Short mmCIF file of C-alpha atoms and ligand atoms in Angstrom, two decimals:
data_model
loop_
_atom_site.label_atom_id
_atom_site.label_comp_id
_atom_site.label_asym_id
_atom_site.label_seq_id
_atom_site.Cartn_x
_atom_site.Cartn_y
_atom_site.Cartn_z
CA MET A 168 46.52 5.33 -13.36
CA SER A 169 42.89 6.01 -12.70
CA GLY A 170 41.36 6.93 -16.06
CA VAL A 171 37.94 5.68 -15.03
CA THR A 172 35.22 7.72 -16.74
CA GLU A 173 31.60 8.40 -15.90
CA THR A 174 30.56 6.86 -19.22
CA GLN A 175 32.31 3.62 -18.35
CA ILE A 176 30.54 3.44 -15.00
CA LEU A 177 27.13 4.28 -16.46
CA ASN A 178 27.56 1.73 -19.23
CA ALA A 179 28.36 -0.90 -16.63
CA LEU A 180 25.35 0.08 -14.58
CA LYS A 181 23.09 -0.27 -17.59
CA ASN A 182 23.39 -4.02 -17.04
CA VAL A 183 21.40 -3.71 -13.82
CA ILE A 184 17.71 -4.10 -14.54
CA ASP A 185 14.85 -3.20 -12.17
CA PRO A 186 12.71 -6.34 -12.20
CA ASP A 187 9.43 -4.46 -11.79
CA LEU A 188 10.00 -1.67 -14.24
CA ARG A 189 11.94 -3.91 -16.62
CA GLN A 190 14.38 -1.17 -17.52
CA ASP A 191 17.97 -0.55 -16.57
CA ILE A 192 18.61 1.65 -13.56
CA VAL A 193 20.53 4.26 -15.59
CA SER A 194 17.67 4.89 -18.04
CA LEU A 195 15.28 5.00 -15.12
CA GLY A 196 17.28 7.88 -13.67
CA PHE A 197 18.05 6.04 -10.45
CA ILE A 198 21.75 6.93 -10.42
CA LYS A 199 22.46 10.14 -8.53
CA ASP A 200 25.59 11.99 -7.38
CA LEU A 201 28.11 9.94 -9.31
CA HIS A 202 31.66 10.83 -8.26
CA ILE A 203 34.93 9.30 -9.36
CA GLU A 204 38.16 10.10 -7.58
CA ASN A 205 41.40 8.19 -8.05
CA GLY A 206 39.51 5.12 -9.17
CA ARG A 207 37.09 5.27 -6.24
CA VAL A 208 33.53 5.43 -7.41
CA SER A 209 30.61 6.60 -5.31
CA PHE A 210 26.94 7.14 -6.18
CA LYS A 211 23.41 6.84 -4.92
CA ILE A 212 20.74 4.54 -6.24
CA GLU A 213 17.44 6.35 -5.75
CA LEU A 214 14.61 3.83 -5.78
CA THR A 215 10.95 4.69 -6.21
CA THR A 216 9.98 3.24 -2.86
CA PRO A 217 11.80 2.42 0.37
CA ALA A 218 9.67 -0.73 0.40
CA CYS A 219 11.58 -2.13 -2.58
CA PRO A 220 11.90 -5.89 -2.00
CA VAL A 221 14.97 -6.24 -4.24
CA LYS A 222 16.93 -3.36 -2.73
CA GLU A 223 19.84 -5.46 -1.47
CA LYS A 224 20.03 -7.51 -4.65
CA MET A 225 20.16 -4.39 -6.76
CA ARG A 226 22.95 -2.91 -4.65
CA ARG A 227 24.93 -6.13 -5.02
CA GLN A 228 24.47 -6.22 -8.82
CA ALA A 229 25.46 -2.57 -9.16
CA LEU A 230 28.53 -3.18 -7.02
CA ASP A 231 29.59 -6.20 -9.07
CA ALA A 232 28.98 -4.35 -12.34
CA VAL A 233 31.12 -1.38 -11.36
CA MET A 234 33.89 -3.51 -9.87
CA GLU A 235 34.32 -5.14 -13.30
CA VAL A 236 35.25 -1.81 -14.91
CA ALA A 237 39.04 -1.62 -15.38
CA ASN A 238 40.98 0.44 -12.83
CA VAL A 239 38.12 0.78 -10.34
CA GLN A 240 39.65 0.70 -6.88
CA GLY A 241 36.51 0.74 -4.77
CA VAL A 242 32.80 1.40 -4.89
CA ASP A 243 30.57 3.14 -2.41
CA ILE A 244 26.82 2.89 -3.00
CA GLU A 245 24.11 4.56 -0.96
CA MET A 246 20.57 3.22 -1.39
CA THR A 247 17.93 5.95 -1.09
CA ALA A 248 14.32 6.30 -2.14
CA LYS A 249 12.03 8.97 -3.35
CA VAL A 250 8.43 7.98 -3.79
CA ARG A 251 7.05 9.47 -6.99
CA HIS A 252 3.58 10.83 -7.55
CA ALA A 253 1.38 8.30 -9.27
CA GLN A 254 -1.85 10.18 -8.81
CA LYS A 255 -4.07 11.09 -11.64
CA LYS A 256 -4.13 14.85 -11.94
CA THR A 257 -7.55 15.68 -10.73
CA PRO A 258 -8.66 19.25 -11.30
CA ARG A 259 -9.06 19.80 -7.59
CA ASN A 260 -6.58 17.72 -5.70
CA LEU A 261 -7.73 17.54 -2.12
CA LEU A 262 -4.47 15.97 -1.07
CA PRO A 263 -1.59 17.96 -2.52
CA GLY A 264 1.04 16.57 -0.14
CA VAL A 265 0.00 12.96 -0.56
CA LYS A 266 1.84 11.09 -3.26
CA ASN A 267 -0.20 7.88 -3.44
CA VAL A 268 -3.61 6.89 -2.20
CA ILE A 269 -4.23 3.17 -1.77
CA ALA A 270 -7.88 2.30 -1.20
CA ILE A 271 -8.72 -1.02 0.43
CA ALA A 272 -12.10 -2.37 -0.73
CA SER A 273 -14.16 -5.53 -0.42
CA GLY A 274 -17.26 -6.94 -2.02
CA LYS A 275 -18.90 -7.42 1.36
CA GLY A 276 -18.36 -6.70 5.04
CA GLY A 277 -16.37 -8.66 7.59
CA VAL A 278 -13.69 -10.05 5.30
CA GLY A 279 -10.86 -8.45 7.26
CA LYS A 280 -10.54 -5.25 5.28
CA SER A 281 -9.67 -3.03 8.23
CA THR A 282 -7.22 -5.55 9.70
CA THR A 283 -5.49 -5.82 6.36
CA ALA A 284 -5.48 -2.06 5.83
CA VAL A 285 -3.88 -1.40 9.23
CA ASN A 286 -1.19 -4.04 8.87
CA LEU A 287 -0.31 -3.04 5.30
CA ALA A 288 -0.06 0.62 6.35
CA LEU A 289 2.23 -0.33 9.22
CA ALA A 290 4.37 -2.47 6.91
CA LEU A 291 4.79 0.51 4.56
CA ALA A 292 5.55 2.86 7.46
CA GLN A 293 8.21 0.49 8.78
CA THR A 294 10.12 0.67 5.49
CA GLY A 295 10.59 4.36 6.27
CA ALA A 296 7.78 5.63 4.02
CA ARG A 297 5.65 8.43 5.47
CA THR A 298 2.30 6.73 5.80
CA GLY A 299 -1.19 7.65 6.92
CA ILE A 300 -4.41 5.70 7.25
CA LEU A 301 -7.91 7.04 6.83
CA ASP A 302 -10.92 5.18 8.09
CA ALA A 303 -13.56 6.05 5.53
CA ASP A 304 -15.77 3.34 6.87
CA ILE A 305 -18.29 5.64 8.43
CA TYR A 306 -20.76 2.80 8.95
CA GLY A 307 -18.46 1.01 11.37
CA PRO A 308 -15.22 2.88 11.96
CA SER A 309 -12.73 0.53 13.60
CA LEU A 310 -9.36 2.21 13.54
CA PRO A 311 -9.63 4.03 16.90
CA LYS A 312 -10.02 0.64 18.58
CA MET A 313 -7.63 -1.35 16.38
CA LEU A 314 -4.88 1.17 17.01
CA LYS A 315 -5.90 1.84 20.62
CA ILE A 316 -6.08 5.59 20.11
CA LYS A 317 -6.79 7.45 23.30
CA ASP A 318 -5.94 11.00 22.25
CA ARG A 319 -8.58 11.91 19.75
CA PRO A 320 -8.05 14.92 17.57
CA HIS A 321 -9.93 18.03 18.64
CA PRO A 322 -11.15 20.06 15.71
CA GLU A 323 -11.07 23.80 16.23
CA GLU A 324 -13.26 26.21 14.34
CA GLY A 325 -11.61 27.34 11.12
CA LYS A 326 -8.47 25.28 11.64
CA HIS A 327 -7.10 22.14 10.03
CA ILE A 328 -7.41 19.04 12.19
CA ALA A 329 -4.16 17.31 13.14
CA PRO A 330 -4.45 13.57 12.65
CA ALA A 331 -3.88 11.22 15.58
CA GLU A 332 -0.64 9.25 15.61
CA ALA A 333 -0.15 5.56 16.34
CA PHE A 334 2.84 3.32 15.78
CA GLY A 335 4.37 5.76 13.31
CA LEU A 336 1.16 6.20 11.32
CA LYS A 337 -0.96 9.30 10.92
CA VAL A 338 -4.51 8.26 11.59
CA MET A 339 -7.87 9.79 10.90
CA SER A 340 -11.22 8.17 11.48
CA MET A 341 -14.85 9.17 11.38
CA GLY A 342 -15.02 7.27 14.64
CA PHE A 343 -13.23 10.14 16.37
CA PHE A 344 -16.24 12.35 15.81
CA MET A 345 -19.04 9.85 16.19
CA ASP A 346 -20.98 8.67 19.13
CA GLU A 347 -20.25 4.93 19.45
CA GLU A 348 -23.74 4.21 20.71
CA THR A 349 -25.64 5.89 17.90
CA PRO A 350 -25.94 4.03 14.65
CA VAL A 351 -25.55 6.34 11.68
CA VAL A 352 -27.67 6.09 8.60
CA TRP A 353 -25.87 7.56 5.63
CA ARG A 354 -26.84 7.77 2.05
CA GLY A 355 -24.16 7.32 -0.61
CA PRO A 356 -23.55 10.96 -1.52
CA MET A 357 -23.35 11.90 2.17
CA VAL A 358 -20.52 9.45 2.62
CA GLY A 359 -18.59 11.10 -0.17
CA MET A 360 -19.12 14.52 1.36
CA ALA A 361 -18.14 13.40 4.85
CA VAL A 362 -14.99 11.79 3.54
CA GLU A 363 -14.18 14.77 1.37
CA GLN A 364 -14.38 16.92 4.43
CA LEU A 365 -12.06 14.60 6.34
CA LEU A 366 -9.54 14.81 3.52
CA ARG A 367 -9.78 18.53 3.05
CA ASP A 368 -9.81 19.56 6.68
CA VAL A 369 -7.10 17.26 7.92
CA GLU A 370 -3.49 18.37 8.04
CA TRP A 371 -1.93 15.26 6.50
CA GLY A 372 1.29 17.00 5.61
CA GLU A 373 3.68 15.18 3.32
CA LEU A 374 2.82 11.51 2.89
CA ASP A 375 4.24 8.86 0.60
CA TYR A 376 1.22 6.62 1.06
CA LEU A 377 -2.26 7.21 2.39
CA VAL A 378 -4.18 3.97 2.92
CA ILE A 379 -7.95 4.36 2.90
CA ASP A 380 -10.14 1.75 4.56
CA LEU A 381 -13.28 2.02 2.41
CA PRO A 382 -16.76 1.11 3.63
CA PRO A 383 -17.61 -2.52 2.82
CA GLY A 384 -19.35 -3.25 -0.45
CA THR A 385 -19.18 -1.41 -3.70
CA GLY A 386 -22.26 0.68 -3.87
CA ASP A 387 -23.08 4.32 -4.11
CA ALA A 388 -20.88 5.39 -1.25
CA GLN A 389 -17.77 3.83 -2.75
CA LEU A 390 -18.56 5.25 -6.14
CA THR A 391 -18.85 8.77 -4.76
CA LEU A 392 -15.57 8.34 -2.96
CA THR A 393 -13.66 7.30 -6.05
CA GLN A 394 -14.87 10.48 -7.69
CA LYS A 395 -13.86 12.73 -4.83
CA VAL A 396 -10.53 11.23 -3.98
CA PRO A 397 -7.58 10.82 -6.33
CA ILE A 398 -7.04 7.12 -5.82
CA THR A 399 -3.79 5.69 -7.12
CA GLY A 400 -5.11 2.17 -6.94
CA VAL A 401 -7.55 -0.13 -5.21
CA VAL A 402 -6.68 -3.33 -3.35
CA ILE A 403 -9.52 -5.81 -3.08
CA VAL A 404 -9.69 -8.05 -0.06
CA SER A 405 -11.78 -11.18 -0.23
CA THR A 406 -12.05 -14.48 1.61
CA PRO A 407 -12.12 -17.93 0.01
CA GLN A 408 -15.88 -18.14 0.61
CA ASP A 409 -16.81 -14.89 -1.03
CA VAL A 410 -14.52 -14.61 -4.01
CA ALA A 411 -16.94 -16.30 -6.31
CA LEU A 412 -19.73 -13.99 -5.28
CA ALA A 413 -21.23 -11.52 -7.63
CA ASP A 414 -20.35 -8.71 -5.18
CA VAL A 415 -16.67 -8.94 -5.93
CA LYS A 416 -17.27 -8.95 -9.65
CA ARG A 417 -19.57 -5.98 -9.37
CA GLY A 418 -16.96 -4.13 -7.37
CA ILE A 419 -14.25 -4.78 -9.92
CA ASN A 420 -16.46 -3.60 -12.71
CA MET A 421 -17.43 -0.49 -10.82
CA PHE A 422 -13.82 0.58 -10.26
CA ARG A 423 -13.00 -0.12 -13.88
CA LYS A 424 -15.91 1.90 -15.14
CA VAL A 425 -14.79 4.94 -13.19
CA ASP A 426 -11.22 4.39 -14.36
CA THR A 427 -9.78 3.66 -10.95
CA PRO A 428 -6.90 1.21 -11.36
CA ILE A 429 -7.12 -2.01 -9.37
CA LEU A 430 -3.77 -3.02 -7.94
CA GLY A 431 -4.82 -6.59 -7.23
CA ILE A 432 -6.64 -9.00 -4.95
CA ILE A 433 -5.64 -10.34 -1.52
CA GLU A 434 -7.16 -13.52 -0.16
CA ASN A 435 -7.67 -13.13 3.58
CA MET A 436 -8.37 -15.93 6.06
CA SER A 437 -7.10 -18.08 3.25
CA TYR A 438 -5.86 -21.14 5.12
CA PHE A 439 -5.35 -22.14 8.73
CA LEU A 440 -1.89 -22.13 10.25
CA CYS A 441 -1.73 -24.32 13.37
CA PRO A 442 -0.29 -22.18 16.17
CA HIS A 443 1.33 -25.23 17.74
CA CYS A 444 2.95 -27.10 14.91
CA GLY A 445 2.78 -24.62 12.04
CA HIS A 446 0.82 -27.09 9.94
CA ARG A 447 -1.16 -25.46 7.17
CA SER A 448 -4.68 -26.70 6.52
CA GLU A 449 -6.88 -25.56 3.70
CA ILE A 450 -10.19 -25.18 5.51
CA PHE A 451 -12.03 -23.69 2.61
CA SER A 452 -11.25 -24.28 -1.00
CA HIS A 453 -8.25 -22.00 -0.79
CA GLY A 454 -6.88 -20.36 -3.90
CA GLY A 455 -10.19 -19.02 -5.19
CA ALA A 456 -8.94 -15.45 -5.22
CA ARG A 457 -5.93 -16.40 -7.31
CA LYS A 458 -8.24 -17.94 -9.85
CA GLN A 459 -10.60 -14.98 -9.65
CA ALA A 460 -7.71 -12.56 -10.18
CA GLU A 461 -6.65 -14.50 -13.26
CA ASP A 462 -10.17 -14.48 -14.66
CA PHE A 463 -10.30 -10.71 -14.29
CA GLY A 464 -6.80 -10.08 -15.56
CA LEU A 465 -5.79 -8.75 -12.15
CA GLU A 466 -2.74 -9.46 -10.07
CA PHE A 467 -3.03 -11.83 -7.14
CA LEU A 468 -1.19 -9.98 -4.37
CA GLY A 469 -0.98 -12.80 -1.81
CA ASP A 470 -2.82 -14.75 0.80
CA ILE A 471 -3.07 -14.23 4.55
CA PRO A 472 -3.88 -17.11 6.89
CA LEU A 473 -6.85 -17.33 9.23
CA ASP A 474 -4.93 -16.88 12.40
CA GLY A 475 -5.80 -16.43 16.06
CA ALA A 476 -2.93 -14.03 16.69
CA ILE A 477 -4.04 -11.69 13.90
CA ARG A 478 -7.47 -11.46 15.51
CA GLU A 479 -6.28 -11.19 19.10
CA ASP A 480 -3.72 -8.52 18.30
CA ALA A 481 -6.32 -6.57 16.30
CA ASP A 482 -8.75 -6.77 19.17
CA SER A 483 -6.14 -5.79 21.75
CA GLY A 484 -5.30 -2.60 19.87
CA ILE A 485 -1.72 -3.64 19.00
CA PRO A 486 -1.71 -4.95 15.43
CA ILE A 487 0.28 -8.09 14.69
CA LEU A 488 2.93 -6.12 12.82
CA ILE A 489 3.85 -4.43 16.11
CA ALA A 490 2.93 -7.18 18.59
CA HIS A 491 4.63 -10.02 16.64
CA PRO A 492 7.04 -8.38 14.25
CA ASP A 493 8.92 -11.61 13.46
CA SER A 494 5.94 -13.88 12.89
CA PRO A 495 5.31 -15.52 9.51
CA GLN A 496 1.96 -13.69 9.34
CA THR A 497 3.76 -10.36 9.69
CA GLN A 498 6.11 -11.45 6.93
CA LYS A 499 3.09 -12.04 4.70
CA TYR A 500 1.85 -8.48 5.22
CA ARG A 501 5.33 -7.11 4.54
CA GLU A 502 5.60 -9.02 1.27
CA ILE A 503 2.21 -7.84 0.08
CA ALA A 504 2.97 -4.23 1.03
CA ALA A 505 6.25 -4.39 -0.87
CA ARG A 506 4.47 -5.78 -3.90
CA ILE A 507 1.87 -2.99 -3.77
CA ALA A 508 4.63 -0.39 -3.50
CA ALA A 509 6.39 -1.93 -6.49
CA ILE A 510 3.25 -1.89 -8.62
CA ILE A 511 2.60 1.75 -7.74
CA ALA A 512 6.18 2.64 -8.55
CA THR A 513 5.76 1.04 -11.98
CA GLN A 514 2.52 2.89 -12.50
CA GLY A 515 4.26 6.14 -11.64
CA PHE A 516 6.49 5.63 -14.61
CA GLU A 517 4.12 4.25 -17.17
CA GLY A 518 0.85 5.83 -16.21
CA SER A 519 -2.06 3.52 -15.73
CA SER A 520 -1.07 0.32 -17.46
CA PHE A 521 -3.87 -1.72 -16.05
CA PRO A 522 -6.34 -3.51 -18.24
CA GLN A 523 -9.61 -1.64 -17.97
CA ILE A 524 -11.90 -4.15 -19.63
CA VAL A 525 -15.26 -4.59 -17.95
CA VAL A 526 -16.03 -8.23 -17.31
CA GLU A 527 -19.62 -9.20 -17.98
N1 ATP B 810 -6.40 -13.16 8.81
C1 ATP B 810 -7.20 -13.14 9.87
N2 ATP B 810 -7.19 -14.16 10.78
C2 ATP B 810 -8.04 -14.15 11.84
N3 ATP B 810 -8.91 -13.19 12.10
C3 ATP B 810 -8.97 -12.17 11.24
C4 ATP B 810 -8.12 -12.08 10.10
N4 ATP B 810 -8.40 -10.92 9.43
C5 ATP B 810 -9.39 -10.32 10.15
N5 ATP B 810 -9.75 -11.05 11.22
C6 ATP B 810 -10.78 -10.77 12.22
O1 ATP B 810 -12.02 -10.79 11.53
C7 ATP B 810 -12.89 -9.80 12.08
C8 ATP B 810 -13.33 -8.83 10.95
O2 ATP B 810 -12.17 -8.16 10.51
P1 ATP B 810 -12.19 -6.62 10.06
O3 ATP B 810 -12.87 -5.79 11.05
O4 ATP B 810 -10.80 -6.28 9.67
O5 ATP B 810 -13.09 -6.82 8.75
P2 ATP B 810 -13.75 -5.71 7.83
O6 ATP B 810 -13.82 -6.28 6.49
O7 ATP B 810 -13.06 -4.42 7.98
O8 ATP B 810 -15.19 -5.63 8.45
P3 ATP B 810 -16.30 -4.46 8.22
O9 ATP B 810 -16.93 -4.79 6.95
O10 ATP B 810 -17.19 -4.64 9.40
O11 ATP B 810 -15.58 -3.18 8.22
C9 ATP B 810 -12.12 -9.12 13.18
O12 ATP B 810 -12.45 -9.70 14.41
C10 ATP B 810 -10.67 -9.42 12.86
O13 ATP B 810 -9.83 -9.45 14.00
MG1 MG B 811 -13.77 -2.54 8.64
#
């Protein structure tokens, strides 16, 4: 009996295709530690992100494929993940332990960039990925309040600064070192320098994802930042009212000109979900970002409703992902985070495959 060979198993597994990478899981090198003993087959499937939305489906397909091989008595599959580096190799990488940097940007202020950044970071962290968040919005740092951080880091002369921790995230914010009462006037290059210092002097350790909440707008400051920081990809947040604005277009063109890939657009405060009956009303002409994304050849990553709970939870210092983990709004953030992780995983394999055309 037995007689099951590795080749038979691998051939069977070649029928399982990763929907994002559009290749079979054997060619992608996902199969690890394959053992066959008396017809019992065991192996690991090592995904590129723990946030993989099709994890369970893939396990099921692999199981079915192997069970069809003659003489197989049983199959034992362990799903694991190892996030791969997708960063451009910059000559001076300020973040050697950080595998992927996701920058959250917006054409203008107040569109919910920080709220989105925090909830997406938490969604990534909850999949088991080591995640940090950096508040690069030195004009109006909001993370200390949004994550209710009491224990601020205390920099010591000549030493790396340990980031604060909140809800499983490593957190660093300019707000930790600024006087809340004093408005700060920064010029673009100064922002870049300040943020560079935050990156260089902070002990991030090993991270799968570092989410950066960029300052609003897409001017000088943002430009400097993209040159200092090895950004894997940018996520643009916009609201239905501002998608059509020239600001967003300018932002997209700026990132493209400096060769920073744009992962896609999120429409925030997209529609209103009635807290009582769950009815969805389109208060503004919803769907503008989807259209905008299409026009620019960018991916539409999803929409997030205008929702009282999102605001209240953000204001209370316990983001909705923690305060209401089972809500439909939380589900939205989780889906978008999974999509972002999937795009980055694809990028890690193929290099930057994003269209880099500048739209006039
Ligand atoms: N989907 C949402 N539903 C309801 N309120 C929201 C939503 N997203 C954000 N908000 C609220 O909108 C306000 C602005 O959000 P936030 O601070 O995240 O925006 P921002 O783009 O980071 O602003 P800034 O440009 O000042 O940094 C906050 O009070 C926040 O709670
Ligand atoms: Mg903000």
